[in-house]
Amino acid sequence: MTAHVRLRPITEADLDLIELLYEDPDEAGTYGFYGYQNPGALRRGFAEGGLISPRGGRLAVVAGDDGGLVGEVSWHQQQTGPDSVCWNIGIGLLVRARGRGYGTQAQRLLAGYLFAHTQLNRISAETEDGNLAEQRSLEKAGFTREGVLRGSCFRDGKWRDMVSYSMIRADLTPG
Ligand SMILES: CC(C)(COP(=O)(O)OP(=O)(O)OC[C@H]1O[C@@H](n2cnc3c(N)ncnc32)[C@H](O)[C@@H]1OP(=O)(O)O)[C@@H](O)C(=O)NCCC(=O)NCCS
């Protein structure tokens, strides 16, 4: 069955659930919990600017006929040259919403959104070498695997290898 997913701005009513994706070790899961980094940051960010700015943002992922919240996607600028930046994206879905194709659709929608509404040329994503669900999900969403960034991310007591993915505007050009 095709997943029916939409992206929309995060509302105040979403904040409790989205906070769990980072603050609750069970909900964040093996690859999503980095310790208690910045309690209250989500609410402060929401109060200051609705979690969207020219340098990055976050959108709610909603699914199904009732449009229930299933997670969030995010993007921020990453310097790639003296006068060049690209977007780097992230995603977190609630445990109950995983494995249904929502992650694939949400990341495909986010790439389309960023290419449509910003001028940057490249969208990158990194995920741990053990996170096979995210690797598969990015590939199904149209991202290209570029290589392994050895020992680049510290999580739960160890430096981890990250797999790097990207999509550039030319990837969307037909033919
Ligand atoms: C990673 C995540 C975004 C993927 O979204 P999702 O909706 O669960 O994934 P999808 O259903 O779109 O696709 C997952 C694919 O990976 C496959 N997969 C899942 N677990 C797997 C595993 N352990 N080994 C191999 N493949 C796996 C699925 O079979 C599916 O592929 P298929 O459609 O060809 O069968 C989601 O699971 C999540 O939020 N996880 C926790 C947070 C996280 O890891 N975020 C990313 C941090 S970089």
PDB file of C-alpha atoms and ligand atoms in Angstrom:
ATOM      1  CA  MET A   1       0.000   0.000   0.000  1.00  0.00           C
ATOM      2  CA  THR A   2       1.354   3.467  -0.888  1.00  0.00           C
ATOM      3  CA  ALA A   3       2.102   5.631   2.124  1.00  0.00           C
ATOM      4  CA  HIS A   4       0.109   8.838   2.200  1.00  0.00           C
ATOM      5  CA  VAL A   5       2.380  11.442   3.765  1.00  0.00           C
ATOM      6  CA  ARG A   6       2.399  15.233   3.904  1.00  0.00           C
ATOM      7  CA  LEU A   7       4.761  17.840   5.333  1.00  0.00           C
ATOM      8  CA  ARG A   8       3.393  20.903   7.140  1.00  0.00           C
ATOM      9  CA  PRO A   9       4.662  23.527   9.593  1.00  0.00           C
ATOM     10  CA  ILE A  10       4.989  22.339  13.179  1.00  0.00           C
ATOM     11  CA  THR A  11       2.293  23.626  15.538  1.00  0.00           C
ATOM     12  CA  GLU A  12       2.440  24.076  19.297  1.00  0.00           C
ATOM     13  CA  ALA A  13       0.287  20.962  19.719  1.00  0.00           C
ATOM     14  CA  ASP A  14       3.000  18.866  18.009  1.00  0.00           C
ATOM     15  CA  LEU A  15       5.810  19.851  20.360  1.00  0.00           C
ATOM     16  CA  ASP A  16       5.323  17.204  23.083  1.00  0.00           C
ATOM     17  CA  LEU A  17       5.514  14.314  20.611  1.00  0.00           C
ATOM     18  CA  ILE A  18       8.394  15.767  18.605  1.00  0.00           C
ATOM     19  CA  GLU A  19      10.362  16.371  21.796  1.00  0.00           C
ATOM     20  CA  LEU A  20      10.138  12.640  22.536  1.00  0.00           C
ATOM     21  CA  LEU A  21      12.081  11.891  19.354  1.00  0.00           C
ATOM     22  CA  TYR A  22      15.169  13.466  20.936  1.00  0.00           C
ATOM     23  CA  GLU A  23      14.605  13.379  24.700  1.00  0.00           C
ATOM     24  CA  ASP A  24      13.189   9.865  25.158  1.00  0.00           C
ATOM     25  CA  PRO A  25      15.823   7.154  24.556  1.00  0.00           C
ATOM     26  CA  ASP A  26      13.180   4.558  23.642  1.00  0.00           C
ATOM     27  CA  GLU A  27      11.404   6.802  21.162  1.00  0.00           C
ATOM     28  CA  ALA A  28      14.648   8.179  19.713  1.00  0.00           C
ATOM     29  CA  GLY A  29      15.956   4.640  19.220  1.00  0.00           C
ATOM     30  CA  THR A  30      19.484   3.314  18.831  1.00  0.00           C
ATOM     31  CA  TYR A  31      20.554   5.800  16.173  1.00  0.00           C
ATOM     32  CA  GLY A  32      18.654   8.844  17.393  1.00  0.00           C
ATOM     33  CA  PHE A  33      19.655   9.350  21.053  1.00  0.00           C
ATOM     34  CA  TYR A  34      22.736  11.503  21.729  1.00  0.00           C
ATOM     35  CA  GLY A  35      22.184  12.195  25.415  1.00  0.00           C
ATOM     36  CA  TYR A  36      20.165  15.070  26.858  1.00  0.00           C
ATOM     37  CA  GLN A  37      21.669  17.850  24.768  1.00  0.00           C
ATOM     38  CA  ASN A  38      19.538  20.941  25.085  1.00  0.00           C
ATOM     39  CA  PRO A  39      16.283  20.537  27.071  1.00  0.00           C
ATOM     40  CA  GLY A  40      13.628  23.069  26.053  1.00  0.00           C
ATOM     41  CA  ALA A  41      15.414  24.025  22.814  1.00  0.00           C
ATOM     42  CA  LEU A  42      12.501  22.913  20.652  1.00  0.00           C
ATOM     43  CA  ARG A  43      10.014  25.106  22.535  1.00  0.00           C
ATOM     44  CA  ARG A  44      12.364  28.082  22.547  1.00  0.00           C
ATOM     45  CA  GLY A  45      12.928  27.682  18.803  1.00  0.00           C
ATOM     46  CA  PHE A  46       9.191  27.464  18.220  1.00  0.00           C
ATOM     47  CA  ALA A  47       8.528  30.597  20.275  1.00  0.00           C
ATOM     48  CA  GLU A  48      11.249  32.535  18.462  1.00  0.00           C
ATOM     49  CA  GLY A  49      10.360  31.729  14.866  1.00  0.00           C
ATOM     50  CA  GLY A  50       8.152  28.689  14.360  1.00  0.00           C
ATOM     51  CA  LEU A  51      11.235  26.519  13.708  1.00  0.00           C
ATOM     52  CA  ILE A  52      11.830  27.837  10.177  1.00  0.00           C
ATOM     53  CA  SER A  53      14.485  30.365   9.139  1.00  0.00           C
ATOM     54  CA  PRO A  54      16.537  31.092   5.989  1.00  0.00           C
ATOM     55  CA  ARG A  55      19.332  28.906   7.394  1.00  0.00           C
ATOM     56  CA  GLY A  56      17.254  25.842   8.178  1.00  0.00           C
ATOM     57  CA  GLY A  57      14.021  24.483   9.512  1.00  0.00           C
ATOM     58  CA  ARG A  58      11.837  21.652  10.637  1.00  0.00           C
ATOM     59  CA  LEU A  59       8.491  20.419   9.307  1.00  0.00           C
ATOM     60  CA  ALA A  60       5.995  17.970  10.757  1.00  0.00           C
ATOM     61  CA  VAL A  61       5.457  14.688   8.926  1.00  0.00           C
ATOM     62  CA  VAL A  62       1.772  13.720   8.971  1.00  0.00           C
ATOM     63  CA  ALA A  63       0.168  10.612   7.517  1.00  0.00           C
ATOM     64  CA  GLY A  64      -3.132   8.937   6.839  1.00  0.00           C
ATOM     65  CA  ASP A  65      -6.595  10.322   6.244  1.00  0.00           C
ATOM     66  CA  ASP A  66      -6.636  11.931   9.699  1.00  0.00           C
ATOM     67  CA  GLY A  67      -3.287  13.674   9.113  1.00  0.00           C
ATOM     68  CA  GLY A  68      -1.887  12.406  12.406  1.00  0.00           C
ATOM     69  CA  LEU A  69       1.637  13.440  13.392  1.00  0.00           C
ATOM     70  CA  VAL A  70       4.175  10.671  12.723  1.00  0.00           C
ATOM     71  CA  GLY A  71       7.472  12.554  13.023  1.00  0.00           C
ATOM     72  CA  GLU A  72       9.509  15.432  11.672  1.00  0.00           C
ATOM     73  CA  VAL A  73      12.054  16.309   9.006  1.00  0.00           C
ATOM     74  CA  SER A  74      14.729  18.989   9.342  1.00  0.00           C
ATOM     75  CA  TRP A  75      17.369  20.793   7.274  1.00  0.00           C
ATOM     76  CA  HIS A  76      20.297  23.081   7.993  1.00  0.00           C
ATOM     77  CA  GLN A  77      23.037  24.742   5.967  1.00  0.00           C
ATOM     78  CA  GLN A  78      26.397  23.038   5.618  1.00  0.00           C
ATOM     79  CA  GLN A  79      29.439  24.848   4.200  1.00  0.00           C
ATOM     80  CA  THR A  80      30.835  22.997   1.169  1.00  0.00           C
ATOM     81  CA  GLY A  81      33.157  25.651  -0.334  1.00  0.00           C
ATOM     82  CA  PRO A  82      34.354  29.240   0.263  1.00  0.00           C
ATOM     83  CA  ASP A  83      31.137  30.596  -1.236  1.00  0.00           C
ATOM     84  CA  SER A  84      29.006  27.454  -1.264  1.00  0.00           C
ATOM     85  CA  VAL A  85      26.531  25.902   1.102  1.00  0.00           C
ATOM     86  CA  CYS A  86      24.277  22.886   0.772  1.00  0.00           C
ATOM     87  CA  TRP A  87      21.389  21.585   2.823  1.00  0.00           C
ATOM     88  CA  ASN A  88      21.934  18.716   5.213  1.00  0.00           C
ATOM     89  CA  ILE A  89      18.702  16.942   6.150  1.00  0.00           C
ATOM     90  CA  GLY A  90      17.532  14.775   9.029  1.00  0.00           C
ATOM     91  CA  ILE A  91      14.448  12.753   9.935  1.00  0.00           C
ATOM     92  CA  GLY A  92      12.883  11.141  12.983  1.00  0.00           C
ATOM     93  CA  LEU A  93       9.681   9.103  13.012  1.00  0.00           C
ATOM     94  CA  LEU A  94       7.774   7.888  16.050  1.00  0.00           C
ATOM     95  CA  VAL A  95       8.356   4.185  16.744  1.00  0.00           C
ATOM     96  CA  ARG A  96       4.777   3.251  15.837  1.00  0.00           C
ATOM     97  CA  ALA A  97       5.119   4.921  12.419  1.00  0.00           C
ATOM     98  CA  ARG A  98       8.316   3.216  11.238  1.00  0.00           C
ATOM     99  CA  GLY A  99       8.549   0.568   8.523  1.00  0.00           C
ATOM    100  CA  ARG A 100       5.511   1.733   6.539  1.00  0.00           C
ATOM    101  CA  GLY A 101       7.231   3.731   3.827  1.00  0.00           C
ATOM    102  CA  TYR A 102       6.651   7.084   5.563  1.00  0.00           C
ATOM    103  CA  GLY A 103      10.391   7.819   5.875  1.00  0.00           C
ATOM    104  CA  THR A 104      10.953   7.278   2.155  1.00  0.00           C
ATOM    105  CA  GLN A 105       8.069   9.530   1.165  1.00  0.00           C
ATOM    106  CA  ALA A 106       8.885  12.243   3.699  1.00  0.00           C
ATOM    107  CA  GLN A 107      12.509  12.531   2.557  1.00  0.00           C
ATOM    108  CA  ARG A 108      11.436  12.585  -1.103  1.00  0.00           C
ATOM    109  CA  LEU A 109       8.915  15.328  -0.307  1.00  0.00           C
ATOM    110  CA  LEU A 110      11.485  17.329   1.668  1.00  0.00           C
ATOM    111  CA  ALA A 111      13.968  17.216  -1.227  1.00  0.00           C
ATOM    112  CA  GLY A 112      11.246  18.426  -3.615  1.00  0.00           C
ATOM    113  CA  TYR A 113      10.257  21.172  -1.180  1.00  0.00           C
ATOM    114  CA  LEU A 114      13.847  22.430  -0.751  1.00  0.00           C
ATOM    115  CA  PHE A 115      14.600  22.441  -4.489  1.00  0.00           C
ATOM    116  CA  ALA A 116      11.311  24.242  -5.171  1.00  0.00           C
ATOM    117  CA  HIS A 117      11.581  26.922  -2.502  1.00  0.00           C
ATOM    118  CA  THR A 118      15.317  27.522  -2.066  1.00  0.00           C
ATOM    119  CA  GLN A 119      18.120  27.976  -4.593  1.00  0.00           C
ATOM    120  CA  LEU A 120      20.694  25.585  -3.166  1.00  0.00           C
ATOM    121  CA  ASN A 121      22.012  22.900  -5.487  1.00  0.00           C
ATOM    122  CA  ARG A 122      22.776  20.011  -3.185  1.00  0.00           C
ATOM    123  CA  ILE A 123      21.028  18.142  -0.383  1.00  0.00           C
ATOM    124  CA  SER A 124      23.132  15.805   1.723  1.00  0.00           C
ATOM    125  CA  ALA A 125      22.264  13.287   4.410  1.00  0.00           C
ATOM    126  CA  GLU A 126      24.450  11.165   6.626  1.00  0.00           C
ATOM    127  CA  THR A 127      23.483   8.128   8.619  1.00  0.00           C
ATOM    128  CA  GLU A 128      25.376   5.548  10.670  1.00  0.00           C
ATOM    129  CA  ASP A 129      26.712   2.546   8.790  1.00  0.00           C
ATOM    130  CA  GLY A 130      24.477   0.325  10.922  1.00  0.00           C
ATOM    131  CA  ASN A 131      21.279   2.245  10.190  1.00  0.00           C
ATOM    132  CA  LEU A 132      20.117   0.113   7.287  1.00  0.00           C
ATOM    133  CA  ALA A 133      16.515   1.363   7.423  1.00  0.00           C
ATOM    134  CA  GLU A 134      17.644   4.962   6.828  1.00  0.00           C
ATOM    135  CA  GLN A 135      20.112   3.952   4.118  1.00  0.00           C
ATOM    136  CA  ARG A 136      17.408   2.024   2.266  1.00  0.00           C
ATOM    137  CA  SER A 137      14.896   4.791   2.818  1.00  0.00           C
ATOM    138  CA  LEU A 138      17.247   7.447   1.366  1.00  0.00           C
ATOM    139  CA  GLU A 139      18.013   5.247  -1.641  1.00  0.00           C
ATOM    140  CA  LYS A 140      14.318   4.647  -2.284  1.00  0.00           C
ATOM    141  CA  ALA A 141      13.749   8.414  -1.999  1.00  0.00           C
ATOM    142  CA  GLY A 142      16.248   9.005  -4.829  1.00  0.00           C
ATOM    143  CA  PHE A 143      19.437   9.843  -2.935  1.00  0.00           C
ATOM    144  CA  THR A 144      22.833   8.560  -4.158  1.00  0.00           C
ATOM    145  CA  ARG A 145      25.266   6.846  -1.817  1.00  0.00           C
ATOM    146  CA  GLU A 146      28.611   8.675  -1.956  1.00  0.00           C
ATOM    147  CA  GLY A 147      30.867   6.933   0.527  1.00  0.00           C
ATOM    148  CA  VAL A 148      31.771   6.376   4.156  1.00  0.00           C
ATOM    149  CA  LEU A 149      32.950   9.114   6.530  1.00  0.00           C
ATOM    150  CA  ARG A 150      35.087   7.061   8.870  1.00  0.00           C
ATOM    151  CA  GLY A 151      34.937   7.760  12.602  1.00  0.00           C
ATOM    152  CA  SER A 152      32.978  10.973  12.092  1.00  0.00           C
ATOM    153  CA  CYS A 153      30.140  10.875  14.622  1.00  0.00           C
ATOM    154  CA  PHE A 154      30.328  10.283  18.391  1.00  0.00           C
ATOM    155  CA  ARG A 155      27.338   8.448  19.878  1.00  0.00           C
ATOM    156  CA  ASP A 156      26.961   6.285  22.979  1.00  0.00           C
ATOM    157  CA  GLY A 157      30.640   6.043  23.867  1.00  0.00           C
ATOM    158  CA  LYS A 158      32.083   5.385  20.409  1.00  0.00           C
ATOM    159  CA  TRP A 159      33.083   7.157  17.215  1.00  0.00           C
ATOM    160  CA  ARG A 160      30.910   5.832  14.406  1.00  0.00           C
ATOM    161  CA  ASP A 161      31.337   5.547  10.634  1.00  0.00           C
ATOM    162  CA  MET A 162      28.696   7.497   8.718  1.00  0.00           C
ATOM    163  CA  VAL A 163      27.408   6.773   5.208  1.00  0.00           C
ATOM    164  CA  SER A 164      27.041   9.884   3.080  1.00  0.00           C
ATOM    165  CA  TYR A 165      24.181  10.423   0.604  1.00  0.00           C
ATOM    166  CA  SER A 166      23.228  13.284  -1.676  1.00  0.00           C
ATOM    167  CA  MET A 167      20.741  14.568  -4.215  1.00  0.00           C
ATOM    168  CA  ILE A 168      21.537  17.471  -6.553  1.00  0.00           C
ATOM    169  CA  ARG A 169      19.201  19.466  -8.783  1.00  0.00           C
ATOM    170  CA  ALA A 170      20.468  17.692 -11.909  1.00  0.00           C
ATOM    171  CA  ASP A 171      19.236  14.389 -10.447  1.00  0.00           C
ATOM    172  CA  LEU A 172      15.695  15.674 -10.913  1.00  0.00           C
ATOM    173  CA  THR A 173      16.153  16.607 -14.585  1.00  0.00           C
ATOM    174  CA  PRO A 174      14.240  14.116 -16.751  1.00  0.00           C
ATOM    175  CA  GLY A 175      16.197  12.122 -19.326  1.00  0.00           C
TER     176      GLY A 175
HETATM  177  C1  LIG B   1      15.109   5.669   9.515  1.00  0.00           C
HETATM  178  C2  LIG B   1      13.644   6.025   9.293  1.00  0.00           C
HETATM  179  C3  LIG B   1      13.501   7.495   8.990  1.00  0.00           C
HETATM  180  C4  LIG B   1      13.177   5.239   8.043  1.00  0.00           C
HETATM  181  O1  LIG B   1      11.817   5.515   7.825  1.00  0.00           O
HETATM  182  P1  LIG B   1      10.785   4.295   7.681  1.00  0.00           P
HETATM  183  O2  LIG B   1       9.467   4.857   7.335  1.00  0.00           O
HETATM  184  O3  LIG B   1      10.878   3.446   8.893  1.00  0.00           O
HETATM  185  O4  LIG B   1      11.416   3.534   6.434  1.00  0.00           O
HETATM  186  P2  LIG B   1      10.669   3.022   5.126  1.00  0.00           P
HETATM  187  O5  LIG B   1       9.537   2.156   5.538  1.00  0.00           O
HETATM  188  O6  LIG B   1      10.374   4.174   4.227  1.00  0.00           O
HETATM  189  O7  LIG B   1      11.820   2.164   4.428  1.00  0.00           O
HETATM  190  C5  LIG B   1      12.685   1.392   5.183  1.00  0.00           C
HETATM  191  C6  LIG B   1      13.357   0.370   4.266  1.00  0.00           C
HETATM  192  O8  LIG B   1      14.448  -0.179   4.993  1.00  0.00           O
HETATM  193  C7  LIG B   1      14.267  -1.566   5.126  1.00  0.00           C
HETATM  194  N1  LIG B   1      14.772  -1.935   6.436  1.00  0.00           N
HETATM  195  C8  LIG B   1      14.279  -1.616   7.648  1.00  0.00           C
HETATM  196  N2  LIG B   1      15.054  -2.161   8.602  1.00  0.00           N
HETATM  197  C9  LIG B   1      16.046  -2.806   7.962  1.00  0.00           C
HETATM  198  C10 LIG B   1      17.166  -3.582   8.401  1.00  0.00           C
HETATM  199  N3  LIG B   1      17.418  -3.755   9.696  1.00  0.00           N
HETATM  200  N4  LIG B   1      17.972  -4.131   7.459  1.00  0.00           N
HETATM  201  C11 LIG B   1      17.749  -3.930   6.147  1.00  0.00           C
HETATM  202  N5  LIG B   1      16.700  -3.197   5.670  1.00  0.00           N
HETATM  203  C12 LIG B   1      15.876  -2.648   6.578  1.00  0.00           C
HETATM  204  C13 LIG B   1      12.778  -1.805   4.979  1.00  0.00           C
HETATM  205  O9  LIG B   1      12.515  -3.146   4.596  1.00  0.00           O
HETATM  206  C14 LIG B   1      12.437  -0.789   3.895  1.00  0.00           C
HETATM  207  O10 LIG B   1      12.840  -1.241   2.617  1.00  0.00           O
HETATM  208  P3  LIG B   1      11.826  -1.958   1.566  1.00  0.00           P
HETATM  209  O11 LIG B   1      10.672  -1.016   1.366  1.00  0.00           O
HETATM  210  O12 LIG B   1      12.628  -2.154   0.347  1.00  0.00           O
HETATM  211  O13 LIG B   1      11.386  -3.239   2.206  1.00  0.00           O
HETATM  212  C15 LIG B   1      12.767   5.666  10.528  1.00  0.00           C
HETATM  213  O14 LIG B   1      12.793   4.264  10.719  1.00  0.00           O
HETATM  214  C16 LIG B   1      13.200   6.371  11.801  1.00  0.00           C
HETATM  215  O15 LIG B   1      12.766   7.469  12.080  1.00  0.00           O
HETATM  216  N6  LIG B   1      14.083   5.723  12.594  1.00  0.00           N
HETATM  217  C17 LIG B   1      14.572   6.278  13.845  1.00  0.00           C
HETATM  218  C18 LIG B   1      15.338   7.589  13.700  1.00  0.00           C
HETATM  219  C19 LIG B   1      16.446   7.508  12.681  1.00  0.00           C
HETATM  220  O16 LIG B   1      17.161   6.502  12.555  1.00  0.00           O
HETATM  221  N7  LIG B   1      16.590   8.605  11.925  1.00  0.00           N
HETATM  222  C20 LIG B   1      17.619   8.739  10.924  1.00  0.00           C
HETATM  223  C21 LIG B   1      18.869   9.167  11.603  1.00  0.00           C
HETATM  224  S1  LIG B   1      20.122   9.519  10.401  1.00  0.00           S
END
